[in-house]
Backbone as a ProteinNet text record, in pm:
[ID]
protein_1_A
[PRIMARY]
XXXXXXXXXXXXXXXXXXXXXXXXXXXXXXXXXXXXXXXXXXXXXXXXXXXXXXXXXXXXXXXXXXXXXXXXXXXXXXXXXXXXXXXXXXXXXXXXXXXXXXXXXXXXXXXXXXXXXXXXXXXXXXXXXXXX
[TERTIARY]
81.8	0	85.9	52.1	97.9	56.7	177.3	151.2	20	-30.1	-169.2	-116.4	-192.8	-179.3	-207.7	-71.2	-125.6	-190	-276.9	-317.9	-248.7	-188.1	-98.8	-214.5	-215.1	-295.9	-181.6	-171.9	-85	-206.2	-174.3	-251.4	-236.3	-123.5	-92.2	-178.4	-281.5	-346.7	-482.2	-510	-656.4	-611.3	-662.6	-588.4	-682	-778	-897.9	-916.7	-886	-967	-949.8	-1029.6	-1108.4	-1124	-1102	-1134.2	-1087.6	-1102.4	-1008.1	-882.6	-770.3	-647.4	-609.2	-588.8	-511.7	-440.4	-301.6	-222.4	-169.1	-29.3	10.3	160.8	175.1	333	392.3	534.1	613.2	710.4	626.7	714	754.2	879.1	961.1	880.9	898.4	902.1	773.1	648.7	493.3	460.7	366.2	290.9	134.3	154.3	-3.1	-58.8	-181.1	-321	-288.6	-253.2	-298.3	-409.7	-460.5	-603.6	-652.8	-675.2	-745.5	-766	-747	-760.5	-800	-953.7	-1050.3	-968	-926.8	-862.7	-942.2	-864.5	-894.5	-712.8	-738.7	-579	-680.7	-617.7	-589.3	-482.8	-427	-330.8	-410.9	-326	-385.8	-222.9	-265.9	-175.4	-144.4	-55.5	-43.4	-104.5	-180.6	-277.4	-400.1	-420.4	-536.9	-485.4	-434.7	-372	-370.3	-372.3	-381.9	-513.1	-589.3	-726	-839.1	-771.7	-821.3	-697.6	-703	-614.6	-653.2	-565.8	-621.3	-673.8	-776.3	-836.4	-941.2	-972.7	-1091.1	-1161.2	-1129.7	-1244.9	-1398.4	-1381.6	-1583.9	-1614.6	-1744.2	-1821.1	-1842	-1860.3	-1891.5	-2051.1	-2094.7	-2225.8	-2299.1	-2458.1	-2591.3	-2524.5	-2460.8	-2435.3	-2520.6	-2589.4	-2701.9	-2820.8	-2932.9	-3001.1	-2939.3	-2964.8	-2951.5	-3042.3	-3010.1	-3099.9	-3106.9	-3213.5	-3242.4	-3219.9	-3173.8	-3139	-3250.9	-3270.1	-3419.5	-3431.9	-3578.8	-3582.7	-3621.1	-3573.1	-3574.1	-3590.4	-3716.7	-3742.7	-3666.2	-3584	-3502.2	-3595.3	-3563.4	-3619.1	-3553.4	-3435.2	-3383.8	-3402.6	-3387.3	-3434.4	-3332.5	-3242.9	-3064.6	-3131.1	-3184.2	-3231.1	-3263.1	-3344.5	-3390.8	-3344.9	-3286.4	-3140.1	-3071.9	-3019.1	-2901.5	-2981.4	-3047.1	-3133.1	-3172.9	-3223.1	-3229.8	-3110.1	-3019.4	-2878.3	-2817.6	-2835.4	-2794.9	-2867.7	-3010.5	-3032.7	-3059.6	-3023.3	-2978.2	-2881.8	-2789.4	-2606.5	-2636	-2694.4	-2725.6	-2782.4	-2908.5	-2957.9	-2867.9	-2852.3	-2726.6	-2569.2	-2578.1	-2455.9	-2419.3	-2318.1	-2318	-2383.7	-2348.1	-2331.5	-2551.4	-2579.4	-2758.8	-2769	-2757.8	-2825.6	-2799.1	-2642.4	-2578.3	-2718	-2741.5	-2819.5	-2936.6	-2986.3	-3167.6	-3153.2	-3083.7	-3052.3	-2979.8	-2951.2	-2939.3	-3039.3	-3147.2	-3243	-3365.4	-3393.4	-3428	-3440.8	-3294.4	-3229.4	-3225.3	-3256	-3284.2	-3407.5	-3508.8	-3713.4	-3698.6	-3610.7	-3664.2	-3604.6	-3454.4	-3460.9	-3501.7	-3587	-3687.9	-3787.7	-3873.7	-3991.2	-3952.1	-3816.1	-3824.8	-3786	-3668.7	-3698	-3837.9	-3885.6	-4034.5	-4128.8	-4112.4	-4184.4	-4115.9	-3959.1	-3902.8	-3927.1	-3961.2	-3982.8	-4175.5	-4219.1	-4379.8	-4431.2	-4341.6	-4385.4	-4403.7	-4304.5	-4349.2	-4461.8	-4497.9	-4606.4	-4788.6	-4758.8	-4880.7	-4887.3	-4802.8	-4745.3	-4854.4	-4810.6	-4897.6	-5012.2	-5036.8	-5195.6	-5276.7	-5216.1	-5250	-5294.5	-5172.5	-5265.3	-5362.1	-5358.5	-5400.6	-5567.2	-5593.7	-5717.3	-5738.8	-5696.5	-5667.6	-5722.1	-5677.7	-5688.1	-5783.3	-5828.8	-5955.7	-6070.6
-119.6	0	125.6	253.1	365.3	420	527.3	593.3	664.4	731	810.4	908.1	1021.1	1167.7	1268.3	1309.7	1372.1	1517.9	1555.9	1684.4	1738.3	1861.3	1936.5	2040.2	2048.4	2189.5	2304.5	2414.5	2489.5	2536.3	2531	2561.2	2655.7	2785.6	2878	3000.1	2924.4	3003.2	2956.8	2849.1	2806.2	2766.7	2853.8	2785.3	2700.7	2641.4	2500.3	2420.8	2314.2	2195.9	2047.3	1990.8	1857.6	1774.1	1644.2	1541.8	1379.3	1293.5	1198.3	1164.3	1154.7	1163.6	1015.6	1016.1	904.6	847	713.2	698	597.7	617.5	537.5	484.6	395.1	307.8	318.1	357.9	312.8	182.2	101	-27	-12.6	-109.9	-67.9	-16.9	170.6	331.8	332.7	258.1	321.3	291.6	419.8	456.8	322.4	238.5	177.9	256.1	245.6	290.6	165	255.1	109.9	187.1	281.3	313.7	456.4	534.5	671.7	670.4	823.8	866.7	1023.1	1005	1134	1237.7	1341.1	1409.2	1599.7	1645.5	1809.5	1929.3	1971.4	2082.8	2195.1	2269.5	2426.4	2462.1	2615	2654.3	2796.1	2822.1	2959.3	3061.9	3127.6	3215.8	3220	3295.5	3200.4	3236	3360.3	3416	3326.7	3274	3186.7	3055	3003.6	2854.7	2833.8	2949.1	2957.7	2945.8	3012.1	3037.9	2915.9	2856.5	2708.5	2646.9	2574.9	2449.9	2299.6	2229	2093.4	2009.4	1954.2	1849.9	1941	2070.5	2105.5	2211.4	2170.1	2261.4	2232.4	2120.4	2061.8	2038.9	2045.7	1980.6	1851.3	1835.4	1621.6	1670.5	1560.8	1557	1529.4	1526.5	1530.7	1590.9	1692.6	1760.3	1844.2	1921.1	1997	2009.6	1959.7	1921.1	1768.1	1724.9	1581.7	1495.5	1413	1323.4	1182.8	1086.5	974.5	867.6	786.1	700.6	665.4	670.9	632	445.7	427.8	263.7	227.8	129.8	140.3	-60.9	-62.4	-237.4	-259.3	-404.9	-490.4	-491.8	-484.6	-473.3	-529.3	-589.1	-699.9	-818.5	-868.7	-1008.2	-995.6	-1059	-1083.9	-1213.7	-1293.9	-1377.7	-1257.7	-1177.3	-1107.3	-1031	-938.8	-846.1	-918.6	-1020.3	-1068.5	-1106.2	-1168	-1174.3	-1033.5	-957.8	-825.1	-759.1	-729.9	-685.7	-759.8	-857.3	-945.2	-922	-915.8	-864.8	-714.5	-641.8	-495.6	-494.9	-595	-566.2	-619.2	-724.3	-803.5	-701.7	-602.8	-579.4	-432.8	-418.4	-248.9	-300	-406.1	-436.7	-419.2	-423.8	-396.6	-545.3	-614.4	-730	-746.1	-696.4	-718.2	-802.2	-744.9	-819.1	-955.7	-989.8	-1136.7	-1242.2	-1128.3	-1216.5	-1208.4	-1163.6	-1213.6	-1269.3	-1292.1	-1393.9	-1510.7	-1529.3	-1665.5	-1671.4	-1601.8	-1669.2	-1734.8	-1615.9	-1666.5	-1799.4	-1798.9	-1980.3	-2075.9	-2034.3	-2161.9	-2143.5	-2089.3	-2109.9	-2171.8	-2139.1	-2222.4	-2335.1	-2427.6	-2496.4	-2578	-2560.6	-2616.3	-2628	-2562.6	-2603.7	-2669.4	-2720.2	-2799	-2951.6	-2975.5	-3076	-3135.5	-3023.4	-3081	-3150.9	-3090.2	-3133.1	-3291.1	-3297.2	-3434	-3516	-3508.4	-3567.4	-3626.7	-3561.2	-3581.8	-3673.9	-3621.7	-3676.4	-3811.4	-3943.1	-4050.6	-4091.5	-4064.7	-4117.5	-4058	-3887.9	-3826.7	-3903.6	-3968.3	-4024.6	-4130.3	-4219.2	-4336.6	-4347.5	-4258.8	-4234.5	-4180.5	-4080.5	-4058	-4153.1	-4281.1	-4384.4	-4488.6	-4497.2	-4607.6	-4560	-4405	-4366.6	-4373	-4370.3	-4335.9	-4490.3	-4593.2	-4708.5	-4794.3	-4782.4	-4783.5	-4740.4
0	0	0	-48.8	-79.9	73.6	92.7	205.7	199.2	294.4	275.5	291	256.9	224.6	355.8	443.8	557	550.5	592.6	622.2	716.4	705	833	871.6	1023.8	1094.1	1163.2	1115.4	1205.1	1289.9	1428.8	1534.1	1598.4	1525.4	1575.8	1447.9	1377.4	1288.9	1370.7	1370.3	1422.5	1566.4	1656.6	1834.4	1849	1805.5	1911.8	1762.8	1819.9	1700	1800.9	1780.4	1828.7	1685.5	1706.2	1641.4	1672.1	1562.6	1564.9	1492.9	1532.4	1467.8	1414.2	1339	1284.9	1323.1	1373.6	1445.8	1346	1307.2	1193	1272.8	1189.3	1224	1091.7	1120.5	968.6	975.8	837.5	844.2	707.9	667.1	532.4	490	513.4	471.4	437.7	438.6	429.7	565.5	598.7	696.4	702.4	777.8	824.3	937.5	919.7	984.8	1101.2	1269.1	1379.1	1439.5	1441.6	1520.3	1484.6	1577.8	1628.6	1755.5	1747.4	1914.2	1918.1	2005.8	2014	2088.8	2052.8	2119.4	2060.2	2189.1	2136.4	2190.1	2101	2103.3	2117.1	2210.6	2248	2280.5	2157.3	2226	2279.4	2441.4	2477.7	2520.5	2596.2	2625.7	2762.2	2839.9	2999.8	3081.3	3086.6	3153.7	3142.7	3022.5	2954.8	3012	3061.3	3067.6	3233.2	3322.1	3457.3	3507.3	3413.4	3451.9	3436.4	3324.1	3314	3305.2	3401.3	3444.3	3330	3328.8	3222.9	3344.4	3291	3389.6	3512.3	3489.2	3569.3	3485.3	3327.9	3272	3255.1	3311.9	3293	3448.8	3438.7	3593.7	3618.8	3708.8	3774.8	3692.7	3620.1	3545	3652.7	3693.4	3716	3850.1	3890.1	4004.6	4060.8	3989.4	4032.8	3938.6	3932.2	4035	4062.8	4143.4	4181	4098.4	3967.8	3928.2	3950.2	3987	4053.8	3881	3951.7	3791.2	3773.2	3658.1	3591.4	3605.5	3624.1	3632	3473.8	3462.9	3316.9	3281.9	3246.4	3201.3	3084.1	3092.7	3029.6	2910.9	2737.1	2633.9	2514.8	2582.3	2471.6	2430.2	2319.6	2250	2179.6	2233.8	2155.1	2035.7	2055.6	1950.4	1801.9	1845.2	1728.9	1712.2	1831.7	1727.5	1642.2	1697.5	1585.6	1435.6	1406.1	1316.2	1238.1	1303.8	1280.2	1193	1293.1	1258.5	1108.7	1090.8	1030	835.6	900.8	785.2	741.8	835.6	810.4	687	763.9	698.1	538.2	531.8	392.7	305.7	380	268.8	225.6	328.2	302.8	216.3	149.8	137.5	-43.1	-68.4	-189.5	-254.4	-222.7	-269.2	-250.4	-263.4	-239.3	-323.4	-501.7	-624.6	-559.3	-578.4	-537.6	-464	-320.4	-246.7	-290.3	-320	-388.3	-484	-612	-665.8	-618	-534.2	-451.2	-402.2	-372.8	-256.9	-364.9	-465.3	-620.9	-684.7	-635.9	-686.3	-593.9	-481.5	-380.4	-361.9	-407.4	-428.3	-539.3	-664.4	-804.1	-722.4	-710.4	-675.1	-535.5	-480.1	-358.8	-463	-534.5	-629.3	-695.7	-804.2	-893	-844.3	-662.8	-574	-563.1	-558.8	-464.4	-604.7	-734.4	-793.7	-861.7	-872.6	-861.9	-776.4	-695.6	-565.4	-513.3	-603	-575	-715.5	-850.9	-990	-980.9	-927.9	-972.8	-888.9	-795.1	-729.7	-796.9	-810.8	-861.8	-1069.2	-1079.3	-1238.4	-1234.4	-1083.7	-1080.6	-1033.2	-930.7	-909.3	-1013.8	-1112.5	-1200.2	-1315.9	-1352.5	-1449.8	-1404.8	-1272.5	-1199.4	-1225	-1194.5	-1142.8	-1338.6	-1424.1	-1600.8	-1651.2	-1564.1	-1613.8	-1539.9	-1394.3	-1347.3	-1359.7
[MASK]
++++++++++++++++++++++++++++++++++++++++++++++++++++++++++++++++++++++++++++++++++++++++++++++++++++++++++++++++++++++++++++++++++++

């Protein structure tokens, strides 16, 4: 694979940006993709950097008012998610045509089984009742 194409940010033009970063390894001289990691950059100034400290710019969540955890009834059927899920992915998939023409071809062939499978008997009830 060809290296990928980095985007550079100077952050001394844009001071705040948030996202997910890329995290690459170089093995003989191309860059692989091993993950991402959600991160956010600010640069400030030192007056700006005193005033917010790292690690106490947000609040402890449901701090005021005090909220009671909601009771909340169990609503899963892992049987039918997966089933579900399953044919989410099939039908969102490129490959769709593929699968309805297989499913196509396993109804023609189940009908043309079933009708091999029923002929010699409806053959002979057929001359029996022909010749009686």
């Amino acid at each position: 694979p060809r290296p990928p194409k980095i985007q550079y940010l100077n952050l001394f033009k844009k001071k705040k940006t948030q996202g997910w970063w890329p995290m690459y390894k170089k093995i003989d001289g191309y860059l692989y993709k091993t993950g991402k990691i959600k991160m956010e950059l600010e640069v400030m100034t030192q007056p700006q950097a005193e005033q917010r400290p790292a690690g106490y710019g947000r609040a402890d969540p449901n701090e005021n008012p005090e909220i009671d955890e909601p009771i909340r009834v169990s609503t899963e059927f892992p049987e039918i998610d997966v089933k579900v899920k399953t044919a989410k992915f099939v039908w969102k998939s490129p490959n769709k045509p593929k699968v309805i023409l297989a499913g196509i071809m396993q109804l023609l062939g189940l009908v043309s089984f079933s009708i091999v499978y029923n002929l010699p008997s409806a053959l002979v009830s057929y001359l029996i009742s022909y010749i009686g």
